[in-house]
Every structure is written in structure tokens, then in C-alpha cells.
CSV table of C-alpha atoms (C1' of nucleotides) and ligand atoms in Angstrom, one decimal:
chain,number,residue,atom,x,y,z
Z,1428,UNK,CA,-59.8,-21.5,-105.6
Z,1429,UNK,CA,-59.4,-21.1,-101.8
Z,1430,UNK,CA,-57.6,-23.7,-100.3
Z,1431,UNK,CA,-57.8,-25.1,-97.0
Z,1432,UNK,CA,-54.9,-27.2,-97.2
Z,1433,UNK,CA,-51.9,-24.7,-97.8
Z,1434,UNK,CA,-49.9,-22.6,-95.3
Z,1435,UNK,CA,-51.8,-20.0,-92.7
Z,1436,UNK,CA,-49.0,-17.7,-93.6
Z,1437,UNK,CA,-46.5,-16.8,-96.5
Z,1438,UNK,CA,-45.0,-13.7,-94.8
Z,1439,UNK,CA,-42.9,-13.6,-91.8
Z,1440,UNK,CA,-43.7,-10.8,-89.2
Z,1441,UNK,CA,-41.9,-9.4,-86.5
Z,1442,UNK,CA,-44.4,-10.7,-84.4
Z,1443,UNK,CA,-46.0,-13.9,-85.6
Z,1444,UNK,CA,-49.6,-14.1,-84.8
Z,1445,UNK,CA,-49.4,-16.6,-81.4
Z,1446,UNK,CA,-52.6,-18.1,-82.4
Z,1447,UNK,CA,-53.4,-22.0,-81.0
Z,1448,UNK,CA,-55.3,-24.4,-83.5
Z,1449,UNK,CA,-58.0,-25.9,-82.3
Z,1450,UNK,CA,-59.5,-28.4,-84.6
Z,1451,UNK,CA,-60.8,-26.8,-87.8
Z,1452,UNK,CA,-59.8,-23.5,-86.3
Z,1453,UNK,CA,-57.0,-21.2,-84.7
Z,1454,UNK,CA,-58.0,-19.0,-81.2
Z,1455,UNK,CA,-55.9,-16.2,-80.5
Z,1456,UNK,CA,-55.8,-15.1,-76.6
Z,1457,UNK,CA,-55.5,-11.1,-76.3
Z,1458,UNK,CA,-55.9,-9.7,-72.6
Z,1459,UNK,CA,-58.5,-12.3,-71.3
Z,1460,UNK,CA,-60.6,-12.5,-74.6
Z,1461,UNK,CA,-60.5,-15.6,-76.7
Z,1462,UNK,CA,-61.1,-14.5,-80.7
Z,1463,UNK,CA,-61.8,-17.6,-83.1
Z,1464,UNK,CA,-60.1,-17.2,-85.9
Z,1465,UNK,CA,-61.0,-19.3,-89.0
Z,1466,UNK,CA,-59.4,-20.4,-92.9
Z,1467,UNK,CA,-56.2,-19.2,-92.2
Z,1468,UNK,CA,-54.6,-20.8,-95.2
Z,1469,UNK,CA,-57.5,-19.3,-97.4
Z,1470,UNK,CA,-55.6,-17.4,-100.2
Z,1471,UNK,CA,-56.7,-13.5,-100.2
Z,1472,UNK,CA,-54.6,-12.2,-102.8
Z,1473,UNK,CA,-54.3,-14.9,-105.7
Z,1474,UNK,CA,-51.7,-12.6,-107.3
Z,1475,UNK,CA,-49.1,-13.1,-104.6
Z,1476,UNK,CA,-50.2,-16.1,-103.0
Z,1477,UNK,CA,-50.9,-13.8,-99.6
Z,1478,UNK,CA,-53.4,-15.7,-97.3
Z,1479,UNK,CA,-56.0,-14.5,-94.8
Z,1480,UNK,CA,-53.4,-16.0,-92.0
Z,1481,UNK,CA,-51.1,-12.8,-93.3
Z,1482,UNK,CA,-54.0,-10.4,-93.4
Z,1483,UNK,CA,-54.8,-11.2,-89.7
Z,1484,UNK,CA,-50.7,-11.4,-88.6
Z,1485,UNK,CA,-50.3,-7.9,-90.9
Z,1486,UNK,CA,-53.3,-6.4,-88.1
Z,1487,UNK,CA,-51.9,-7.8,-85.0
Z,1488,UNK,CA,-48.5,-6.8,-85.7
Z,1489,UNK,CA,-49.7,-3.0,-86.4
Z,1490,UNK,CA,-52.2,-3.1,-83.7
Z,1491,UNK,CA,-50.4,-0.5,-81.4
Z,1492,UNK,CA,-50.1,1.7,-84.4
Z,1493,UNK,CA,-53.8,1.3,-86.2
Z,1494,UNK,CA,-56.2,0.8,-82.4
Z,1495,UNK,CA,-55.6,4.6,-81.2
Z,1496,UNK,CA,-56.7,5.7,-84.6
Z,1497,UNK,CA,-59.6,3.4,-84.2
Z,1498,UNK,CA,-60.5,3.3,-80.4
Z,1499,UNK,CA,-64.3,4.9,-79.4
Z,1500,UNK,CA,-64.7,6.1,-83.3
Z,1501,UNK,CA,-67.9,3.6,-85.3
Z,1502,UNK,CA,-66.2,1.5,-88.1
Z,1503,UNK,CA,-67.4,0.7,-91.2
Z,1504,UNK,CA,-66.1,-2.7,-92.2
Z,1505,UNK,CA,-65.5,-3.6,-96.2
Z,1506,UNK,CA,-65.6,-7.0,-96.1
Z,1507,UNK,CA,-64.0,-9.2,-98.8
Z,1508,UNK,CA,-64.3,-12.5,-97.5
Z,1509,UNK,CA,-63.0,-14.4,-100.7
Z,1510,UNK,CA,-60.1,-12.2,-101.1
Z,1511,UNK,CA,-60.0,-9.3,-103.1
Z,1512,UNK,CA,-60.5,-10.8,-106.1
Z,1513,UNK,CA,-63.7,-12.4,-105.1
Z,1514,UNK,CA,-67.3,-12.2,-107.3
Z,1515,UNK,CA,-70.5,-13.6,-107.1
Z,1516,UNK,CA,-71.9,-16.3,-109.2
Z,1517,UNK,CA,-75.0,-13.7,-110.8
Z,1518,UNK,CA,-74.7,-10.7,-111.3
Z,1519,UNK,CA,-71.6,-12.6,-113.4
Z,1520,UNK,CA,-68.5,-11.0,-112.1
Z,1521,UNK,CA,-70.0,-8.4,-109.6
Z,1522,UNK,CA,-67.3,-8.3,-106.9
Z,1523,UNK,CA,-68.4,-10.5,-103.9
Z,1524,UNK,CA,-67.7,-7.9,-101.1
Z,1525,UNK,CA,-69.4,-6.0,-98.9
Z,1526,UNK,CA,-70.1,-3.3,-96.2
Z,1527,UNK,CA,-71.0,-3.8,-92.7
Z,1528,UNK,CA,-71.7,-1.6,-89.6
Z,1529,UNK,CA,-74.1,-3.4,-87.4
Z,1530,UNK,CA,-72.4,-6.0,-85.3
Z,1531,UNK,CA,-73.6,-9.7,-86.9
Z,1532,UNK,CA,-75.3,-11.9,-84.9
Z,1533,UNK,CA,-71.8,-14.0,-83.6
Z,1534,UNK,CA,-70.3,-11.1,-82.4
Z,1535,UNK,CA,-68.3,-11.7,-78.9
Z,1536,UNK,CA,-70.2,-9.1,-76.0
Z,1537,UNK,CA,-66.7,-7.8,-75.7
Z,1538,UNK,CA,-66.4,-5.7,-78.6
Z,1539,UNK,CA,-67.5,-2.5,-78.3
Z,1540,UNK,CA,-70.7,-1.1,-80.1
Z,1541,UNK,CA,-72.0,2.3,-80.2
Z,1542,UNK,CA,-75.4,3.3,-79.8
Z,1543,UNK,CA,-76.6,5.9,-82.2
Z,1544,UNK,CA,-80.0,7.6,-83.2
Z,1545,UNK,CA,-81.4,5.6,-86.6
Z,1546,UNK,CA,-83.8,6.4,-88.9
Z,1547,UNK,CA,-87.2,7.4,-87.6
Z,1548,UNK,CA,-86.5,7.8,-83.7
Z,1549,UNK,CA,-84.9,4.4,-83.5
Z,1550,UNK,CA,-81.3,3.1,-82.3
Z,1551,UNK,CA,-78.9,1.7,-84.4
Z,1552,UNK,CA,-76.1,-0.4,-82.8
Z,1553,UNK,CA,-72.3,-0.2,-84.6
Z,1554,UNK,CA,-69.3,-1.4,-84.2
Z,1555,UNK,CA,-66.2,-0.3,-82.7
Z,1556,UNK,CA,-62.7,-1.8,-82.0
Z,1557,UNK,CA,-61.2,-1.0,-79.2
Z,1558,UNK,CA,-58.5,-3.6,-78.2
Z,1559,UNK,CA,-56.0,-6.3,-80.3
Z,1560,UNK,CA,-59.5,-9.0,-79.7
Z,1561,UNK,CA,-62.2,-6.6,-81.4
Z,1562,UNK,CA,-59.4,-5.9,-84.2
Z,1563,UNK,CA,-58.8,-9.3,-84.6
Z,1564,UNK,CA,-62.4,-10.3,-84.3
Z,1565,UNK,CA,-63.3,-7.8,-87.2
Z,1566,UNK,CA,-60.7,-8.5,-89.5
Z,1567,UNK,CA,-61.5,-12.5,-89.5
Z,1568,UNK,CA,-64.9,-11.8,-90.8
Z,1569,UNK,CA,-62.7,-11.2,-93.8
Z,1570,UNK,CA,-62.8,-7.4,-93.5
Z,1571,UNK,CA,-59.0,-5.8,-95.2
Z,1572,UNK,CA,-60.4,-2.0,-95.5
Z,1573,UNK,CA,-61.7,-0.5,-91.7
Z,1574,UNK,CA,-63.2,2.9,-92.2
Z,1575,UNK,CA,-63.5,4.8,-89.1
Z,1576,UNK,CA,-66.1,7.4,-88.2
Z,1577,UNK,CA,-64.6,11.1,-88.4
Z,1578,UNK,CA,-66.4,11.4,-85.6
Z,1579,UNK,CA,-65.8,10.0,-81.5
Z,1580,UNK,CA,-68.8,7.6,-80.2
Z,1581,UNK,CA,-69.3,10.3,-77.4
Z,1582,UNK,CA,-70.0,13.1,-80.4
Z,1583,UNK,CA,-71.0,11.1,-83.0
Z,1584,UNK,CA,-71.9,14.1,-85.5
Z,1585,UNK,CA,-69.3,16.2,-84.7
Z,1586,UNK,CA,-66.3,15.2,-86.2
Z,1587,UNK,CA,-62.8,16.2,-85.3
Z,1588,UNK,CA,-61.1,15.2,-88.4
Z,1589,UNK,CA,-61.5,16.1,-92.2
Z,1590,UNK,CA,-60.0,15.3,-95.2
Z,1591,UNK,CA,-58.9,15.7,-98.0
Z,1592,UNK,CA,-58.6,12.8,-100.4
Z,1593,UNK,CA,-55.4,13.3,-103.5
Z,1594,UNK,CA,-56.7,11.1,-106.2
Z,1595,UNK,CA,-54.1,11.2,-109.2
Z,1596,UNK,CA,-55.3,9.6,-111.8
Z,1597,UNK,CA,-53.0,9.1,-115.1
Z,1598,UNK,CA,-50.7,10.2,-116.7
Z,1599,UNK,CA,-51.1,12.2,-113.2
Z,1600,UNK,CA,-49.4,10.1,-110.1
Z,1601,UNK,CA,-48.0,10.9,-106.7
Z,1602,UNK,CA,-45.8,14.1,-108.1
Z,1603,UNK,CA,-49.0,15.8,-108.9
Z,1604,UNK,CA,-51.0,15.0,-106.1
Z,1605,UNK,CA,-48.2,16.0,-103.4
Z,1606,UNK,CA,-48.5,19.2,-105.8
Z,1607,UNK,CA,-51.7,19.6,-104.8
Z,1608,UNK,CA,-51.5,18.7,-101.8
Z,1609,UNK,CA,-48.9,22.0,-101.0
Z,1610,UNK,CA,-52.1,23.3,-102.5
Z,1611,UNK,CA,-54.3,22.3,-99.6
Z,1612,UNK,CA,-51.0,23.2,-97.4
Z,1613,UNK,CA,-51.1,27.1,-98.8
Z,1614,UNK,CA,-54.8,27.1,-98.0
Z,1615,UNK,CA,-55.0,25.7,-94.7
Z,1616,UNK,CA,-52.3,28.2,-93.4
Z,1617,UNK,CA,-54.1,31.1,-94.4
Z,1618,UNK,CA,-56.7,30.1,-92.2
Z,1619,UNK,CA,-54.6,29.1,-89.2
Z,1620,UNK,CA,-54.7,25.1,-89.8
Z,1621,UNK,CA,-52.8,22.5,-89.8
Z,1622,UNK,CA,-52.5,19.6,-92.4
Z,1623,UNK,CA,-51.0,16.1,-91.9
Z,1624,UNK,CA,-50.5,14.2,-94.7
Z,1625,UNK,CA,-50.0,10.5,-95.9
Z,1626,UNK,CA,-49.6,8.0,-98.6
Z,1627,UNK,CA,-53.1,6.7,-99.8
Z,1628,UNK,CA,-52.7,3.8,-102.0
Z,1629,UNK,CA,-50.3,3.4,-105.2
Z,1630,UNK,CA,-50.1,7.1,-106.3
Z,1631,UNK,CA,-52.9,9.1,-103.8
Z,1632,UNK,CA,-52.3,11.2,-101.0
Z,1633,UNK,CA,-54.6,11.9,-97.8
Z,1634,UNK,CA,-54.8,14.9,-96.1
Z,1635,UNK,CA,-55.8,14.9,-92.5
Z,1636,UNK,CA,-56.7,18.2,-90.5
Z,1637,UNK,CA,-58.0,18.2,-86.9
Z,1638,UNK,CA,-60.5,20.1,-86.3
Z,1639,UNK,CA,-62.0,21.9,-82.9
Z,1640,UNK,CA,-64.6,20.2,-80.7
Z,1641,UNK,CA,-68.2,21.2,-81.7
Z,1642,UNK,CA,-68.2,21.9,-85.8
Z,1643,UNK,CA,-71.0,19.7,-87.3
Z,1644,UNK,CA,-69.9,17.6,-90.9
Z,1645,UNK,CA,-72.4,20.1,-92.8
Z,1646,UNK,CA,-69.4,22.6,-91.5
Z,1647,UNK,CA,-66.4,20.9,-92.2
Z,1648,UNK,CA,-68.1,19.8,-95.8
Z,1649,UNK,CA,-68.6,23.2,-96.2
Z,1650,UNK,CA,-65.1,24.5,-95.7
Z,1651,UNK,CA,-63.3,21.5,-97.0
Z,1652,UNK,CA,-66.0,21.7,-100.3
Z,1653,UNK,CA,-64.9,25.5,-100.0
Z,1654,UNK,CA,-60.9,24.9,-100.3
Z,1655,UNK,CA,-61.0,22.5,-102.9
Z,1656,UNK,CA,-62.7,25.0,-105.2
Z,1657,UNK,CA,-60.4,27.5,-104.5
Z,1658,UNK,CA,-57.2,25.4,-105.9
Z,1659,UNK,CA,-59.3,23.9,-108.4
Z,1660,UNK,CA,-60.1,27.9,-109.5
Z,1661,UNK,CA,-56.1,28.3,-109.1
Z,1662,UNK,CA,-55.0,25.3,-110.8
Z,1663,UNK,CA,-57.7,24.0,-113.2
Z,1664,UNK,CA,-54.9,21.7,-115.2
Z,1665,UNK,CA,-53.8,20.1,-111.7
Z,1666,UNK,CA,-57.4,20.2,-110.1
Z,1667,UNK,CA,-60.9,18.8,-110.5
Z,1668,UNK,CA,-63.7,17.9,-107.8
Z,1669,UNK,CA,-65.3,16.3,-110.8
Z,1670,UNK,CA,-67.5,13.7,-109.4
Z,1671,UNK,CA,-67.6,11.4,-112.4
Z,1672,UNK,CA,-64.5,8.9,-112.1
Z,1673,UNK,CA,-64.8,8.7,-116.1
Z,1674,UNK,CA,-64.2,12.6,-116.6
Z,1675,UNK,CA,-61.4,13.6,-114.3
Z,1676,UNK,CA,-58.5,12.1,-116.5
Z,1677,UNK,CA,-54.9,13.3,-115.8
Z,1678,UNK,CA,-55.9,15.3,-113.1
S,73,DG,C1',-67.8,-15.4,-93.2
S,74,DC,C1',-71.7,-16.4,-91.1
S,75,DT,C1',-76.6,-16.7,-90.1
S,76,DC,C1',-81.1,-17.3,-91.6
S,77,DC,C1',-84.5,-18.9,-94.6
S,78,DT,C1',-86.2,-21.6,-98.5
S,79,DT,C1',-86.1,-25.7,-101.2
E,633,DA,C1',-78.6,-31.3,-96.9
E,634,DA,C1',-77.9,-27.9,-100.1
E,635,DG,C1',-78.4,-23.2,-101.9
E,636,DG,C1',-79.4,-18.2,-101.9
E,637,DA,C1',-79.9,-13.7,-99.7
E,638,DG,C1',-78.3,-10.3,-96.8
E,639,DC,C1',-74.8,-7.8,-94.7
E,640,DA,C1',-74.1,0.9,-94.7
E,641,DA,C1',-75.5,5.2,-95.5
E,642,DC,C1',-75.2,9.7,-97.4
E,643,DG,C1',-74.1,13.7,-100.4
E,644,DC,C1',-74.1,14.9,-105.1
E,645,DC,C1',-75.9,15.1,-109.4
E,646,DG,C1',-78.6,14.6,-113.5
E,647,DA,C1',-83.2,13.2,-114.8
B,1480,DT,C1',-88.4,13.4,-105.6
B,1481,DC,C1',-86.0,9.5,-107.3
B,1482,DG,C1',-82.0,6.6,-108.8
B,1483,DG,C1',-77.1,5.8,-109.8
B,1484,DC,C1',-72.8,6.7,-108.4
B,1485,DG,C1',-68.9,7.8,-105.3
D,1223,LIG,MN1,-58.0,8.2,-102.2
DNA sequence: GCTCCTT
DNA sequence: AAGGAGCAACGCCGA
DNA sequence: TCGGCG
């Protein structure tokens, strides 16, 4: 049940979000752009009580961190707008979120968009966030996952990032996929690369590796599609690029 | 979360 | 006034 | 070539 009447926030930040209410709403004030910011108190994670007022006070306070990772790339918003427990009324149960690219119709002119060829000669506008407002701006729309383009705005197909994505999945957990992971390591030496990883999730790791100006994604698939086979051919009980979720148990 | 379109 | 629909896009794979 | 799945 979302509420409207509890508190805008349950966790205390180093920074709390120095957002004004005004009326039915809150506006938050970031370098000359006012961002309208709305059901603060609305309850985003029923298990612990956390409310969209967090979600947006978690993104402000790692704004510095998160904006240079996000700055002039396209972002592909998931949007969970009743929490992350929310469904939809028919089909029964079918979870109520969504993706988004294209800017919606109330977005400020301040946040960045990127103009890219669509299908069949025409342009597609998508969305960027560039500064503490557009971040702001995106995540009240109820968005908690942002998935930035591998590629920069100015080169919009050639990426200069890829990854590799550690999926443990039980009796497997992080152990086995940082064992993998020294896998990808291994590999990427050999070839004069370098790997930086992270946590991804409960259990996963992520593996990110730079990669030079002018390679096209049908050339980093085809190396990254190319290392993964060679550790799955190494280490078939550790391994598996199987693509069916269903089938890749303990692996 | 919000707009648009249908009832 | 109330309610529902729409909101990305692409590679992989098996049919 | 299409549809489901990630
Ligand atoms: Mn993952």
C-alpha cells in the first residue's frame, strides 16, 4: 500500500536531501535548475520500510561518485515506480516496471538528450544525465536501476567499455565467481588488457575493461564472446555462457 | 510517474 | 471523473 | 524469418 502520509525518509545520509516542500510536492535546487520531486513518503521497499524520499537522498548523496560514470553516455532507465515489489492488476502478478529511453513528455529542457540514428533513417532522442538535477530528475520518475550506454553520445557505436558479467548462481556464490573472475584476469593479460572489477549484486561480480577508441560492439562481442569460451573450455564445472537461466545451475 | 486516450 | 495503455532494443537461440 | 527470452 503506498502511503502518502508516512516519513519522506527512514535513513539518515550524510548529506540529507535539501529539498523544500511545496504543497503536495518537494523541489530540490541544484546549480540554477529547480527538479520537482514527488511521493517522497511512498514506500519502495515494503520489506524494509525504505521510501522513494531514500531512493532519491541515496542518488544525491552518491552523485559525485555515479555522474562521471554517467555524464555524455545514453541511459536506459528501469523504472519501478511502485517499488520493487510492484505488479499490475492483469497479467495477475506481472511486475509493474518498466524501461525507458526516450525523454517523456514532462521532461525539464535542461537534461540532456542525445540524438541518434533510429530505425529507417529517422532520429531517436535519449536521455542523458549530466548534472545532480538530470539525476535527480530521472530517478523521481521512479527509476532505481540507470543503465548507461557502453558507448559516449559523441561515438555512440563505439564503445569504450565491455564487460563481463559473474553470475553465481547456487550452491555457486561470490567465491566462485571471483574464481572466475581471475579467469577473465589470466585472459585479459595475455592479451595486454586490463580488468577492473566490482561487486554486482548479492553474490555477482562485474568485470569492466576499457577499451581503445574506434572498436565497434560487433568487435568487443566478438572478443569478449571469444574469452568467455575459452575459460568456459578450461573450467566447464566453474563456467557456462548457457543462455537459459533454468540450465546454468551451480555454475 | 505521468501523459494521453477512451469511456 | 475515472480507468487503461504505453513507456527500449538487440543478440541469441530454437522453431 | 519469427517469437521468446536475456
Ligand atoms: Mn550480473
Amino acid at each position: 500500500m503506498p502511503t502518502r502520509t508516512g516519513p519522506p525518509f527512514t535513513v539518515a545520509t550524510p548529506r540529507p536531501l535539501p529539498a523544500e516542500r511545496e504543497g503536495d510536492h518537494w523541489i530540490l535546487e541544484a546549480a540554477g535548475k529547480q527538479v520537482k520531486l514527488t511521493n517522497l513518503p511512498k514506500v519502495y521497499w515494503p520489506e524494509q520500510g525504505y521510501t522513494k524520499g531514500d531512493l532519491l537522498a541515496y542518488y544525491f548523496n552518491v552523485a559525485d561518485a555515479i555522474l562521471p560514470h554517467l555524464a555524455g553516455r545514453t541511459l536506459t532507465l528501469k523504472r519501478m515506480p511502485d517499488g520493487i515489489a510492484g505488479t499490475t492488476p492483469y497479467p495477475r502478478g506481472t511486475p509493474s516496471s518498466f524501461f525507458e529511453r526516450h525523454p517523456p513528455k514532462n521532461t525539464p529542457d535542461w537534461v540532456p538528450r542525445c540524438v541518434v540514428p533510429g530505425e529507417g533513417g529517422t532520429l531517436a532522442e535519449n536521455l542523458m544525465a549530466g548534472d545532480v538535477a538530470s539525476l535527480l530528475f530521472v530517478a523521481n520518475l521512479g527509476c532505481i536501476d540507470m543503465h548507461p550506454s557502453h558507448a559516449r553520445c559523441a561515438r555512440y557505436d563505439e564503445p569504450d567499455w565491455m564487460v563481463f558479467d559473474l553470475d553465481p548462481m547456487p550452491p555457486s556464490g561470490f567465491a566462485e565467481a571471483a574464481a572466475v573472475g581471475r579467469h577473465v584476469r589470466a585472459a585479459l593479460d595475455s592479451l595486454g588488457l586490463k580488468g577492473y572489477p566490482k561487486t554486482s549484486g548479492a553474490t555477482g561480480v562485474q568485470i569492466f575493461v576499457p577499451v581503445a577508441p574506434g572498436h565497434t560492439y560487433e568487435q568487443t562481442r566478438g572478443v569478449a564472446g571469444a574469452i568467455a569460451r575459452l575459460i568456459v573450455a578450461a573450467d566447464p564445472d566453474g563456467a557456462t555462457l548457457e543462455w537459459d537461466t533454468t540450465q546454468r545451475g551451480g555454475k
